[in-house]
PDB file of N, CA and C in Angstrom:
ATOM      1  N   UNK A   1      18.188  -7.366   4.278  1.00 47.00           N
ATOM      2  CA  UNK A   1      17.237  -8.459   4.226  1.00 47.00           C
ATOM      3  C   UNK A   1      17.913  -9.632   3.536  1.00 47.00           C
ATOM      4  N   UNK A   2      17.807 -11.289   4.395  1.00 53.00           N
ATOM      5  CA  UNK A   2      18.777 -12.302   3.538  1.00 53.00           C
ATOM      6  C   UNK A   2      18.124 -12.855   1.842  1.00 53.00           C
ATOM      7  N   UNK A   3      18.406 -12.791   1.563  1.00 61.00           N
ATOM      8  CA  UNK A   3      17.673 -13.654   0.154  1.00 61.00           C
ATOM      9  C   UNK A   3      18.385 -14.767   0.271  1.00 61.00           C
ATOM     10  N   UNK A   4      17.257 -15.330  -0.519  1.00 71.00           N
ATOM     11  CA  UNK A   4      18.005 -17.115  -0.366  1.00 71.00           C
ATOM     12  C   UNK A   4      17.076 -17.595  -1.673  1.00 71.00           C
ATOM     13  N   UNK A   5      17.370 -18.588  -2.202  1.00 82.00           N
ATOM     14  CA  UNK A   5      16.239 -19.616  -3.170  1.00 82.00           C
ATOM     15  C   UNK A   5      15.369 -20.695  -2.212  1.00 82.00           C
ATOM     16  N   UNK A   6      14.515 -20.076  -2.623  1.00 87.00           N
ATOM     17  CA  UNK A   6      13.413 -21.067  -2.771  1.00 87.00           C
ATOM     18  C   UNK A   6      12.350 -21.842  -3.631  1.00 87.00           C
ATOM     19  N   UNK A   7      12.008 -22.678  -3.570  1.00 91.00           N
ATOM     20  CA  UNK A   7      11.205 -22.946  -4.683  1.00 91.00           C
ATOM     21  C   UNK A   7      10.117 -23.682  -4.013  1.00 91.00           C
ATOM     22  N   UNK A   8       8.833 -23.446  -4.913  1.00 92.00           N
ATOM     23  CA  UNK A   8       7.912 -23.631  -4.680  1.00 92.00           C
ATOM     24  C   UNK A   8       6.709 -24.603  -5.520  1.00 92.00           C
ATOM     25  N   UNK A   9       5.699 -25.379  -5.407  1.00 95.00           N
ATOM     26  CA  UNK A   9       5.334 -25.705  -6.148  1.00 95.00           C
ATOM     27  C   UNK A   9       3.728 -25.379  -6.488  1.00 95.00           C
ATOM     28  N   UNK A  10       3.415 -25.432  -8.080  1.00 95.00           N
ATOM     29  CA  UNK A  10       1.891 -25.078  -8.030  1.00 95.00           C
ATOM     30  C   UNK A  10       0.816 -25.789  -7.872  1.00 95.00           C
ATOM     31  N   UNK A  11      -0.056 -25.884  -6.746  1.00 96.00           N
ATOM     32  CA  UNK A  11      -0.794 -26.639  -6.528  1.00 96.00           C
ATOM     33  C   UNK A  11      -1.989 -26.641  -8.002  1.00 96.00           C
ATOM     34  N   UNK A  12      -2.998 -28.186  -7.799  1.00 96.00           N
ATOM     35  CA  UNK A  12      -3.919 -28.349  -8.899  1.00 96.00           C
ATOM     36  C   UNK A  12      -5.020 -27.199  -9.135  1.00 96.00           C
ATOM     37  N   UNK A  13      -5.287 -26.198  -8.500  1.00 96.00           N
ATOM     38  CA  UNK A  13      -6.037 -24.914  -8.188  1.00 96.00           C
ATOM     39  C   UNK A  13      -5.068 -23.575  -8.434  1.00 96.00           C
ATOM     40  N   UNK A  14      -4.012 -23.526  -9.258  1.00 95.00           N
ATOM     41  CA  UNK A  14      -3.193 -22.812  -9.125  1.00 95.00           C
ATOM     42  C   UNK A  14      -2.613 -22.035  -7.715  1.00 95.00           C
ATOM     43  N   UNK A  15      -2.281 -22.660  -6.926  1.00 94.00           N
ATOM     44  CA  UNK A  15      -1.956 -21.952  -5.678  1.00 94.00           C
ATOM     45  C   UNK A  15      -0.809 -22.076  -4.935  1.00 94.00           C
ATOM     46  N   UNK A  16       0.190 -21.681  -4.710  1.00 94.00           N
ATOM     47  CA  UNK A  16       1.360 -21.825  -3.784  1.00 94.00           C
ATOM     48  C   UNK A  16       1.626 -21.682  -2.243  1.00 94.00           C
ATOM     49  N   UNK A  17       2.187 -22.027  -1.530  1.00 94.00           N
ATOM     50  CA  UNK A  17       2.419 -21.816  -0.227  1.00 94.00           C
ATOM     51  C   UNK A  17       3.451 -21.002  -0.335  1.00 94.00           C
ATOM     52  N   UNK A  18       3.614 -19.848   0.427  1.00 93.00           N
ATOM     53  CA  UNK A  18       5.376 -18.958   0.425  1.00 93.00           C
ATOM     54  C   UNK A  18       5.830 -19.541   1.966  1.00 93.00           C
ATOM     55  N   UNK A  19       7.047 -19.816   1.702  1.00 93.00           N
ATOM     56  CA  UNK A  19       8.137 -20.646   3.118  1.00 93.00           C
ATOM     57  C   UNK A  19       7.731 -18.889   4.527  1.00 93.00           C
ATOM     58  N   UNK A  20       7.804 -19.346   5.339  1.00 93.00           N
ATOM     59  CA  UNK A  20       7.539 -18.300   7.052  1.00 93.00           C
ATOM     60  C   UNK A  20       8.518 -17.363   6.725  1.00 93.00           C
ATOM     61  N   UNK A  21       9.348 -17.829   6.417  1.00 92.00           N
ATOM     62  CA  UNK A  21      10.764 -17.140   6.563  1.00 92.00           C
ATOM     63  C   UNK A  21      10.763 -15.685   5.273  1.00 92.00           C
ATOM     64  N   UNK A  22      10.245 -15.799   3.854  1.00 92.00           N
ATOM     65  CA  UNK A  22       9.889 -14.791   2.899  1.00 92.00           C
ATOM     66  C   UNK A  22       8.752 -13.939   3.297  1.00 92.00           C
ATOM     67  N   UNK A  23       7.357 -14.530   4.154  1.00 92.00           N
ATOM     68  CA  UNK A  23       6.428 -13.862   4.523  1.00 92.00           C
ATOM     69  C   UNK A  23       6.994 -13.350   5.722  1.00 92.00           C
ATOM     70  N   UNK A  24       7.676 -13.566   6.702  1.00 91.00           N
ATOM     71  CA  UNK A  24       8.568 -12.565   8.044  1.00 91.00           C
ATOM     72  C   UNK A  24       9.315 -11.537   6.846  1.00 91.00           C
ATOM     73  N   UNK A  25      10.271 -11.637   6.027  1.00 89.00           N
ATOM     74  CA  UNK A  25      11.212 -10.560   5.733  1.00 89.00           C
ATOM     75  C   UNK A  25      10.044  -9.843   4.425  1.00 89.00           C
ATOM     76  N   UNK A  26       8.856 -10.417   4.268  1.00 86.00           N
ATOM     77  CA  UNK A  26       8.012  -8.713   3.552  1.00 86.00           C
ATOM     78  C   UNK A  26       7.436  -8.720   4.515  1.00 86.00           C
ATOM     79  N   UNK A  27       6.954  -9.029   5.873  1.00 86.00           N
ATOM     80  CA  UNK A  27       6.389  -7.964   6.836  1.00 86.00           C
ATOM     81  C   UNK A  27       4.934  -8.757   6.358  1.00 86.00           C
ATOM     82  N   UNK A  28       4.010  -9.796   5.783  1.00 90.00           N
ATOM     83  CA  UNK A  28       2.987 -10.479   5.249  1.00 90.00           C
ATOM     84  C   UNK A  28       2.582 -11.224   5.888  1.00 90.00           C
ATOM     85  N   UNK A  29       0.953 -11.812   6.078  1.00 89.00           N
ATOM     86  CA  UNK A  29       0.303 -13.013   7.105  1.00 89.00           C
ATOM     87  C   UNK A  29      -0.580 -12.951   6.243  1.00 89.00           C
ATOM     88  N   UNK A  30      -1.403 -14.622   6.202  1.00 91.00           N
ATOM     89  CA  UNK A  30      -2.192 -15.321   5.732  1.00 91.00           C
ATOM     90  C   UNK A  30      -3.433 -14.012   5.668  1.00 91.00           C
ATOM     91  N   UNK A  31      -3.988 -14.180   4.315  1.00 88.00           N
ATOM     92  CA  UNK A  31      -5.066 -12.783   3.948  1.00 88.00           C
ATOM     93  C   UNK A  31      -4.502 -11.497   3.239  1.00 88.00           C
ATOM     94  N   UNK A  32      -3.238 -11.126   3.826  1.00 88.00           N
ATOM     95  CA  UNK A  32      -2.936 -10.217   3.414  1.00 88.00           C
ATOM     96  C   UNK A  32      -2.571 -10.255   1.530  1.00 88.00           C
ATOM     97  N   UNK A  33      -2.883  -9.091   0.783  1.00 89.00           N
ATOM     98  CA  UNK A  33      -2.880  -9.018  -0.420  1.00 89.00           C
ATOM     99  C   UNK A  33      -1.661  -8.932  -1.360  1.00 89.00           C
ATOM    100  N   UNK A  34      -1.184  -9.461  -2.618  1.00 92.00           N
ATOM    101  CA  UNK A  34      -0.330  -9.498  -3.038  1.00 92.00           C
ATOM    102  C   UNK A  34      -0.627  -8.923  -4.670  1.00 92.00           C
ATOM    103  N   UNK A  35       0.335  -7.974  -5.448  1.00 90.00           N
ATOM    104  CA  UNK A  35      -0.077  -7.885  -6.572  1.00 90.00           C
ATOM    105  C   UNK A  35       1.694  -8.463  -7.499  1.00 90.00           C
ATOM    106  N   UNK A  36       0.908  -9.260  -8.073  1.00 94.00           N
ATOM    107  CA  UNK A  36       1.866 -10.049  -9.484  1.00 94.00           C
ATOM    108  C   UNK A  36       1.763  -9.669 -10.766  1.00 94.00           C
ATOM    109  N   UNK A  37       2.983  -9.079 -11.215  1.00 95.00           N
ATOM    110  CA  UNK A  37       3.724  -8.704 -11.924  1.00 95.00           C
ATOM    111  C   UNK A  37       4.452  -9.742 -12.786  1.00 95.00           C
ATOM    112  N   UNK A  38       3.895  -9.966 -14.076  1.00 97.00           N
ATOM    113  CA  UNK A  38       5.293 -10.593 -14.482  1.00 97.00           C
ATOM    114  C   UNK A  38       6.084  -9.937 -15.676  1.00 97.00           C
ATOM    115  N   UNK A  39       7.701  -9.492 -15.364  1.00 95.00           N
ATOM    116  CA  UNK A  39       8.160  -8.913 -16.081  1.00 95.00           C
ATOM    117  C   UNK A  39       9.419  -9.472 -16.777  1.00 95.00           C
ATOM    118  N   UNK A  40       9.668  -9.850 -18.027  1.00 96.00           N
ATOM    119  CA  UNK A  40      10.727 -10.451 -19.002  1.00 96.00           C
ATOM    120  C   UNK A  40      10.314 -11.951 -18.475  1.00 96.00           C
ATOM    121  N   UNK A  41       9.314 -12.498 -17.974  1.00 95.00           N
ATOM    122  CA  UNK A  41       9.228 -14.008 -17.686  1.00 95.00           C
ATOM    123  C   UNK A  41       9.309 -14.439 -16.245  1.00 95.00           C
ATOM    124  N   UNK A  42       9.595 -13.019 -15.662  1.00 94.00           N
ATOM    125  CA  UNK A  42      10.212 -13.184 -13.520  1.00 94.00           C
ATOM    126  C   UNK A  42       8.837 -12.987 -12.956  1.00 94.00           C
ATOM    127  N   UNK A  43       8.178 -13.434 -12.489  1.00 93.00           N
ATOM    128  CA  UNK A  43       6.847 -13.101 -11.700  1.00 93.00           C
ATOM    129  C   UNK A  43       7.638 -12.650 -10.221  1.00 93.00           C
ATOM    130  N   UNK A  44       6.968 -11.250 -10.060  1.00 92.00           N
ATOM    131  CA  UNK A  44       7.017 -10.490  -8.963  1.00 92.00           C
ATOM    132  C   UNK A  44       6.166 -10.817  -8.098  1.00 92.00           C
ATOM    133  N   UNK A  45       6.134 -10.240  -6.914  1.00 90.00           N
ATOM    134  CA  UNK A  45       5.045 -10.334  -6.017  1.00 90.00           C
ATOM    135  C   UNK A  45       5.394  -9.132  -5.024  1.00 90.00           C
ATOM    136  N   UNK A  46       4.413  -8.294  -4.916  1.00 88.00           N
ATOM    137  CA  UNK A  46       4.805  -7.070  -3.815  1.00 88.00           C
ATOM    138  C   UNK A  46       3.496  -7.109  -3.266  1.00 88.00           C
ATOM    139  N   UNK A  47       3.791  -6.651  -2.022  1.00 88.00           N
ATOM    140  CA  UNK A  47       2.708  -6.518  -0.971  1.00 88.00           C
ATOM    141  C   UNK A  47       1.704  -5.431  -1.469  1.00 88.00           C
ATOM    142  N   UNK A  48       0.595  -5.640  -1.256  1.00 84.00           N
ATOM    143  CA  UNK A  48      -0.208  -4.220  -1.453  1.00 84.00           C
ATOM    144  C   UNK A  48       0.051  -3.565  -0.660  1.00 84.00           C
ATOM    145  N   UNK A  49       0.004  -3.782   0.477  1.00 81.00           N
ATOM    146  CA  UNK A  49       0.333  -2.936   1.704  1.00 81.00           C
ATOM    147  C   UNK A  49       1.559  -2.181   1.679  1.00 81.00           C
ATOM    148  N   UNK A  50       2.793  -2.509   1.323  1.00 77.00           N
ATOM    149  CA  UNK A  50       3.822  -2.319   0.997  1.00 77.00           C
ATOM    150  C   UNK A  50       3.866  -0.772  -0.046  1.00 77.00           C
ATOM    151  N   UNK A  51       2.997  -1.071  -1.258  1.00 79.00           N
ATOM    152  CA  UNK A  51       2.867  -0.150  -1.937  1.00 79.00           C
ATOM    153  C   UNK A  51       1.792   0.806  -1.447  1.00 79.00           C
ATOM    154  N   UNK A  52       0.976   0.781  -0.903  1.00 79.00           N
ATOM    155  CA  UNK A  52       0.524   1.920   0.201  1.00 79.00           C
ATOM    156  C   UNK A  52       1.452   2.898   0.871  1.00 79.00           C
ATOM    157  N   UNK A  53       2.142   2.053   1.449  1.00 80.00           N
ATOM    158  CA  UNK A  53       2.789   2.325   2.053  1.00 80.00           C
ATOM    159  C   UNK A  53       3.689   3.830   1.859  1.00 80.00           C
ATOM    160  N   UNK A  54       4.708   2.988   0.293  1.00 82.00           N
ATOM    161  CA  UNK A  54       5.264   3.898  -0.617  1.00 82.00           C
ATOM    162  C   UNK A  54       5.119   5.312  -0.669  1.00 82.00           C
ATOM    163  N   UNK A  55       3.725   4.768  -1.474  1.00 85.00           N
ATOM    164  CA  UNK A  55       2.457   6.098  -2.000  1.00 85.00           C
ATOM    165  C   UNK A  55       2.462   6.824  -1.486  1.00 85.00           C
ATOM    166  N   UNK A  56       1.993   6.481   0.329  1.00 87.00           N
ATOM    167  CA  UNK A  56       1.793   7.909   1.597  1.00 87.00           C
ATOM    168  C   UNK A  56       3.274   8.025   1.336  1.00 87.00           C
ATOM    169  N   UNK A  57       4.476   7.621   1.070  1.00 88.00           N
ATOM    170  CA  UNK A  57       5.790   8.366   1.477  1.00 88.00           C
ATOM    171  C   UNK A  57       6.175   9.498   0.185  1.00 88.00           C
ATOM    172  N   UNK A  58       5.195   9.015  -0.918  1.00 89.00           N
ATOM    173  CA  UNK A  58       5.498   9.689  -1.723  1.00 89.00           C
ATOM    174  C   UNK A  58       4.963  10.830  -1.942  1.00 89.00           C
ATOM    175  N   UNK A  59       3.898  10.941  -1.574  1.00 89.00           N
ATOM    176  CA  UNK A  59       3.234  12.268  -0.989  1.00 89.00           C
ATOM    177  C   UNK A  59       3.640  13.276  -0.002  1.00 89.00           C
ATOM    178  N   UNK A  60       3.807  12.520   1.242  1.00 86.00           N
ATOM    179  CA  UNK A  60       4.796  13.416   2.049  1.00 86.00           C
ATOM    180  C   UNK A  60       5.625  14.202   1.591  1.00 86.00           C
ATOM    181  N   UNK A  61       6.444  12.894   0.714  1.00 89.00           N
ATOM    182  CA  UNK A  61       7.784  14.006   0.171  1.00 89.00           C
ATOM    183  C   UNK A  61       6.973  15.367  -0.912  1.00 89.00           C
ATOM    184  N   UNK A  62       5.915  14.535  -1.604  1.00 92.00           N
ATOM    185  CA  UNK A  62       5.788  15.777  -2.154  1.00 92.00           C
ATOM    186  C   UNK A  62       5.320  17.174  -1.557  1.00 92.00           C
ATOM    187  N   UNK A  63       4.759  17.179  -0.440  1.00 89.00           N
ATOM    188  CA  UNK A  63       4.339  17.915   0.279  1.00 89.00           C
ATOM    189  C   UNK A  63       5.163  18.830   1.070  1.00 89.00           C
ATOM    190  N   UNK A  64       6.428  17.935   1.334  1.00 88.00           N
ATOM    191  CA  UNK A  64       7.519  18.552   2.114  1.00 88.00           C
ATOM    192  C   UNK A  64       7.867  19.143   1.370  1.00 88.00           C
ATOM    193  N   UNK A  65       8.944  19.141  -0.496  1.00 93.00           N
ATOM    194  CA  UNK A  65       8.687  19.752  -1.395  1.00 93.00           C
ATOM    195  C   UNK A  65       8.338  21.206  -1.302  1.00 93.00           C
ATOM    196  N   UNK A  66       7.085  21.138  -1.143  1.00 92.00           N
ATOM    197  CA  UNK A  66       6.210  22.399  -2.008  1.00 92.00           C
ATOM    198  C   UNK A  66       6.037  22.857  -0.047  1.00 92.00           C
ATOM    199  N   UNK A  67       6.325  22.581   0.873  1.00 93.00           N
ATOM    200  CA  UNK A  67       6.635  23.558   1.883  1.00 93.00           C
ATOM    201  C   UNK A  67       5.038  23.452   2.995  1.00 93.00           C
ATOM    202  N   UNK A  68       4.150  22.232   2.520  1.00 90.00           N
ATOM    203  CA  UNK A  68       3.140  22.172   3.305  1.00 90.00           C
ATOM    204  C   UNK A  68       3.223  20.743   4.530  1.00 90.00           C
ATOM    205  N   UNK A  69       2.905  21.206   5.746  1.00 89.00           N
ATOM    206  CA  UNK A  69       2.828  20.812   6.731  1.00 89.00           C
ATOM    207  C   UNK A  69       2.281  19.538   7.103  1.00 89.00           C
ATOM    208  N   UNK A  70       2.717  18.408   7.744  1.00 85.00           N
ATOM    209  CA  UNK A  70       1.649  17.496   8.227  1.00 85.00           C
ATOM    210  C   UNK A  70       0.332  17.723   8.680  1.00 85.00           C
ATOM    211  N   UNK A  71       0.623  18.804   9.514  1.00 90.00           N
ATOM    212  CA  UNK A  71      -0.221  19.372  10.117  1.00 90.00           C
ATOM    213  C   UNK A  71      -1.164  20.310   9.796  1.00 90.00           C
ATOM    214  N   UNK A  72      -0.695  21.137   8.711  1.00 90.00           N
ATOM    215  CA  UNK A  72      -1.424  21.755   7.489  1.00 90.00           C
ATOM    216  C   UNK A  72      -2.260  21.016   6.754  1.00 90.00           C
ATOM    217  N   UNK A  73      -1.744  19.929   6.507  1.00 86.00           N
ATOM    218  CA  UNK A  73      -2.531  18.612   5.584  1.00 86.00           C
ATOM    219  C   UNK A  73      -3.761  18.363   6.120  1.00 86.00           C
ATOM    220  N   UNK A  74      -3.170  18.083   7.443  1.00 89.00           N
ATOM    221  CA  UNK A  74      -4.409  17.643   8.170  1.00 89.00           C
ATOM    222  C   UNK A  74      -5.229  18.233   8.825  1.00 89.00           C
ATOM    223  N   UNK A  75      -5.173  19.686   8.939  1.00 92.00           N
ATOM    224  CA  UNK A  75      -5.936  20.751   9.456  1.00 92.00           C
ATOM    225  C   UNK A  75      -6.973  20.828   7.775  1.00 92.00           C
ATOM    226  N   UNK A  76      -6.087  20.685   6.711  1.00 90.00           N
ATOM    227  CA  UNK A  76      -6.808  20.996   5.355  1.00 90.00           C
ATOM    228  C   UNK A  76      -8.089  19.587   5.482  1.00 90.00           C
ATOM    229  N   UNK A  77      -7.435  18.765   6.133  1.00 90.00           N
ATOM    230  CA  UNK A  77      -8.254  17.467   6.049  1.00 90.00           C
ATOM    231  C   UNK A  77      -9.380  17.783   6.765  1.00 90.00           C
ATOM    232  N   UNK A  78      -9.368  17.808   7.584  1.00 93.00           N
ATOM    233  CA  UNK A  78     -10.434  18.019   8.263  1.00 93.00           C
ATOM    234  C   UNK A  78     -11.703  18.824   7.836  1.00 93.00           C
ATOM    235  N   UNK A  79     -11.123  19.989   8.153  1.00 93.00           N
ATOM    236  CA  UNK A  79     -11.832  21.028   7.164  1.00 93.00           C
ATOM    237  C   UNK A  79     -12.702  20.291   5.659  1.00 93.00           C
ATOM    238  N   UNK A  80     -12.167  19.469   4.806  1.00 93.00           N
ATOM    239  CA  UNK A  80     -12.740  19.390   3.765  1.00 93.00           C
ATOM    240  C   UNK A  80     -13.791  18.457   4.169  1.00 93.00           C
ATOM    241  N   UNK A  81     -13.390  17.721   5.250  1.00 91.00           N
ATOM    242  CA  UNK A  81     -14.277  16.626   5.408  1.00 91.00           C
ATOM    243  C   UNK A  81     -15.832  17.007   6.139  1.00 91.00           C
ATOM    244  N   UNK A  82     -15.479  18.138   7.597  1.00 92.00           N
ATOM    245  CA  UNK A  82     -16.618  18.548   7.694  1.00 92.00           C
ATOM    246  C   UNK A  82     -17.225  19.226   6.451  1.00 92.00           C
ATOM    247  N   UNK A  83     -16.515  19.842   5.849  1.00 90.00           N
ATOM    248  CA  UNK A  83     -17.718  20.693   4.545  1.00 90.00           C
ATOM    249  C   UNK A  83     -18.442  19.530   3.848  1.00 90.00           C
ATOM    250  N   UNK A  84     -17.970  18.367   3.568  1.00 90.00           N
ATOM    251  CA  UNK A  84     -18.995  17.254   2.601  1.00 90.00           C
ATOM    252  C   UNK A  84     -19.833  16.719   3.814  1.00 90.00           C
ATOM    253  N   UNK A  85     -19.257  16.478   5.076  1.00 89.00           N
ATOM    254  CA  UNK A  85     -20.260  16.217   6.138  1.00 89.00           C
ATOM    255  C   UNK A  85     -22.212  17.016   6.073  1.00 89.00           C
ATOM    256  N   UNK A  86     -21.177  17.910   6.354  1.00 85.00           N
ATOM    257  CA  UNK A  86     -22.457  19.545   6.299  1.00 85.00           C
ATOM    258  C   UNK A  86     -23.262  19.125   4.787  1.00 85.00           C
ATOM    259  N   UNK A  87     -22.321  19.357   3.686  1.00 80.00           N
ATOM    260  CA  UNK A  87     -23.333  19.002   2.698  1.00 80.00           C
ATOM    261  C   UNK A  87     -24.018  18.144   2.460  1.00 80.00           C
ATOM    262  N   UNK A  88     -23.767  16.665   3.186  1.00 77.00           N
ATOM    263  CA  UNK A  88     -24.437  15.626   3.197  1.00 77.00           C
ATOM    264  C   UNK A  88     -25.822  15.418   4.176  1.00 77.00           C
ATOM    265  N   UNK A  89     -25.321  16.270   5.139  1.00 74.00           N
ATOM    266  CA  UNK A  89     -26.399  16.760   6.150  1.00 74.00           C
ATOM    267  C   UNK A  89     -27.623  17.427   5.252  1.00 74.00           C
ATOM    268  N   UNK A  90     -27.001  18.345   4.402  1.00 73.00           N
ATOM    269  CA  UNK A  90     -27.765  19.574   4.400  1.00 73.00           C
ATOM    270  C   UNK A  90     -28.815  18.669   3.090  1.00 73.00           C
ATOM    271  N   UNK A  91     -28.527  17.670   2.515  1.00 69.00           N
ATOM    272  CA  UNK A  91     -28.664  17.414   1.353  1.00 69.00           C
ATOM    273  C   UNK A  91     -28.352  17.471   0.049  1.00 69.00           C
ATOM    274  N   UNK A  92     -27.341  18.713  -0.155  1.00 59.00           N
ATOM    275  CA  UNK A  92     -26.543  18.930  -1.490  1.00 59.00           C
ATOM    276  C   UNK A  92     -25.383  17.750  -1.393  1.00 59.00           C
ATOM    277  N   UNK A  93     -25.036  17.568  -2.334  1.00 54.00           N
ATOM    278  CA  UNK A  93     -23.679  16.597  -2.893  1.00 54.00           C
ATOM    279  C   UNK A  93     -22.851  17.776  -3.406  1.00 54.00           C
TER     280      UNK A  93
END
């Protein structure tokens, strides 16, 4: 991915525009969510989506790990979901 400088300025509402070219290389469009970080004085910015993203990979791995299946997961998924279905039906929580 190229990095380059840019700079930006803060509008009277605190608000910035990011250049096409930084929102193409994080994969980002107008709406989409950003969480800021500022660390030793550097304000970060990472996609939320991005860190979603992560998260499900980090699970996987843990899953792969300990020897359980995508498909296990999601057979488990299911399963749990009709049982709160049913209970929601039935009236218990």
């Amino acid at each position: 991915m190229p990095s380059g400088r840019n700079d930006v300025v803060l509008r009277p509402k605190r608000q910035v525009t990011l250049p096409r070219e930084i929102c193409d290389q994080l994969g980002i469009a107008p709406g989409d969510s950003l969480e800021l970080v500022v660390e030793e004085s550097v304000l970060k910015a990472t996609p939320r989506k991005r860190k979603a993203l992560d998260a499900i990979d980090e699970i996987r791995e843990t899953f792969r790990r300990y020897g359980v299946s995508e498909a296990e997961l999601l057979k488990e998924g299911r399963k749990t979901r009709q049982e709160i279905t049913r209970g929601r039906r039935s009236g218990k929580k």
